[in-house]
Amino acid sequence: MSDLAKTLIFFGLILVGMGIFTIFFDKVPGLGKLPGDIFLRRGSFTFYFPITTCILLSLILTLAFTIFGKK
């Protein structure tokens, strides 16, 4: 099988796993409400940007791919 096909299958399985995780665990406690996440509410306008959560998830995924990605 070509490398592209294997990569697409891998990411498809990851998406299915994330979907199942989302169904069973609707909200992860504390995630998305970390200090540094930007939340603005002005009347009927709401803006939310979870910058600290994004940085934390990026670090965790980088570490996981570094550890488990070596051949």
PDB file of C-alpha atoms in Angstrom:
ATOM      1  CA  MET A   1       0.000   0.000   0.000  1.00  0.00           C
ATOM      2  CA  SER A   2       1.300   3.474  -0.738  1.00  0.00           C
ATOM      3  CA  ASP A   3       2.402   5.844   1.998  1.00  0.00           C
ATOM      4  CA  LEU A   4      -0.421   8.266   1.172  1.00  0.00           C
ATOM      5  CA  ALA A   5      -3.059   5.551   1.648  1.00  0.00           C
ATOM      6  CA  LYS A   6      -1.571   4.525   4.998  1.00  0.00           C
ATOM      7  CA  THR A   7      -1.490   8.136   6.144  1.00  0.00           C
ATOM      8  CA  LEU A   8      -5.117   8.729   5.149  1.00  0.00           C
ATOM      9  CA  ILE A   9      -6.225   5.559   6.952  1.00  0.00           C
ATOM     10  CA  PHE A  10      -4.265   6.604  10.049  1.00  0.00           C
ATOM     11  CA  PHE A  11      -5.831  10.067  10.179  1.00  0.00           C
ATOM     12  CA  GLY A  12      -9.270   8.604   9.482  1.00  0.00           C
ATOM     13  CA  LEU A  13      -8.909   6.284  12.467  1.00  0.00           C
ATOM     14  CA  ILE A  14      -7.747   9.216  14.590  1.00  0.00           C
ATOM     15  CA  LEU A  15     -10.864  11.200  13.587  1.00  0.00           C
ATOM     16  CA  VAL A  16     -13.155   8.257  14.392  1.00  0.00           C
ATOM     17  CA  GLY A  17     -11.448   7.866  17.768  1.00  0.00           C
ATOM     18  CA  MET A  18     -11.854  11.567  18.503  1.00  0.00           C
ATOM     19  CA  GLY A  19     -15.538  11.338  17.571  1.00  0.00           C
ATOM     20  CA  ILE A  20     -16.112   8.408  19.917  1.00  0.00           C
ATOM     21  CA  PHE A  21     -14.183  10.213  22.666  1.00  0.00           C
ATOM     22  CA  THR A  22     -16.377  13.291  22.169  1.00  0.00           C
ATOM     23  CA  ILE A  23     -19.555  11.238  22.441  1.00  0.00           C
ATOM     24  CA  PHE A  24     -18.602   9.629  25.750  1.00  0.00           C
ATOM     25  CA  PHE A  25     -16.703  12.543  27.309  1.00  0.00           C
ATOM     26  CA  ASP A  26     -18.685  15.634  26.371  1.00  0.00           C
ATOM     27  CA  LYS A  27     -16.476  17.988  28.359  1.00  0.00           C
ATOM     28  CA  VAL A  28     -12.976  17.469  29.707  1.00  0.00           C
ATOM     29  CA  PRO A  29     -12.783  19.133  33.150  1.00  0.00           C
ATOM     30  CA  GLY A  30     -10.602  22.255  33.165  1.00  0.00           C
ATOM     31  CA  LEU A  31      -9.784  22.145  29.486  1.00  0.00           C
ATOM     32  CA  GLY A  32     -10.785  25.380  27.811  1.00  0.00           C
ATOM     33  CA  LYS A  33     -10.924  27.374  31.026  1.00  0.00           C
ATOM     34  CA  LEU A  34      -7.231  27.770  31.710  1.00  0.00           C
ATOM     35  CA  PRO A  35      -5.640  31.058  32.792  1.00  0.00           C
ATOM     36  CA  GLY A  36      -4.668  32.919  29.623  1.00  0.00           C
ATOM     37  CA  ASP A  37      -7.669  31.816  27.569  1.00  0.00           C
ATOM     38  CA  ILE A  38      -9.309  34.918  26.113  1.00  0.00           C
ATOM     39  CA  PHE A  39     -13.037  35.332  26.740  1.00  0.00           C
ATOM     40  CA  LEU A  40     -14.838  38.591  25.915  1.00  0.00           C
ATOM     41  CA  ARG A  41     -18.562  39.245  26.251  1.00  0.00           C
ATOM     42  CA  ARG A  42     -20.017  42.587  25.185  1.00  0.00           C
ATOM     43  CA  GLY A  43     -23.798  42.571  25.053  1.00  0.00           C
ATOM     44  CA  SER A  44     -24.842  39.987  22.487  1.00  0.00           C
ATOM     45  CA  PHE A  45     -21.262  39.559  21.157  1.00  0.00           C
ATOM     46  CA  THR A  46     -19.094  36.767  22.571  1.00  0.00           C
ATOM     47  CA  PHE A  47     -15.488  36.078  21.562  1.00  0.00           C
ATOM     48  CA  TYR A  48     -13.571  33.096  22.914  1.00  0.00           C
ATOM     49  CA  PHE A  49     -10.019  32.142  21.970  1.00  0.00           C
ATOM     50  CA  PRO A  50      -8.443  29.352  24.061  1.00  0.00           C
ATOM     51  CA  ILE A  51      -4.806  30.293  23.415  1.00  0.00           C
ATOM     52  CA  THR A  52      -3.405  28.636  26.557  1.00  0.00           C
ATOM     53  CA  THR A  53      -5.369  25.458  25.854  1.00  0.00           C
ATOM     54  CA  CYS A  54      -4.043  25.423  22.271  1.00  0.00           C
ATOM     55  CA  ILE A  55      -0.444  25.820  23.460  1.00  0.00           C
ATOM     56  CA  LEU A  56      -0.871  23.052  26.061  1.00  0.00           C
ATOM     57  CA  LEU A  57      -2.387  20.638  23.530  1.00  0.00           C
ATOM     58  CA  SER A  58       0.351  21.494  21.038  1.00  0.00           C
ATOM     59  CA  LEU A  59       3.046  20.662  23.582  1.00  0.00           C
ATOM     60  CA  ILE A  60       1.373  17.389  24.542  1.00  0.00           C
ATOM     61  CA  LEU A  61       0.929  16.299  20.911  1.00  0.00           C
ATOM     62  CA  THR A  62       4.492  17.317  20.011  1.00  0.00           C
ATOM     63  CA  LEU A  63       5.827  15.247  22.907  1.00  0.00           C
ATOM     64  CA  ALA A  64       3.643  12.259  21.979  1.00  0.00           C
ATOM     65  CA  PHE A  65       4.644  12.348  18.309  1.00  0.00           C
ATOM     66  CA  THR A  66       8.308  12.735  19.263  1.00  0.00           C
ATOM     67  CA  ILE A  67       8.217   9.728  21.585  1.00  0.00           C
ATOM     68  CA  PHE A  68       6.021   7.418  19.515  1.00  0.00           C
ATOM     69  CA  GLY A  69       6.995   8.638  16.039  1.00  0.00           C
ATOM     70  CA  LYS A  70      10.546   7.291  16.028  1.00  0.00           C
ATOM     71  CA  LYS A  71      11.143   4.232  13.871  1.00  0.00           C
TER      72      LYS A  71
END
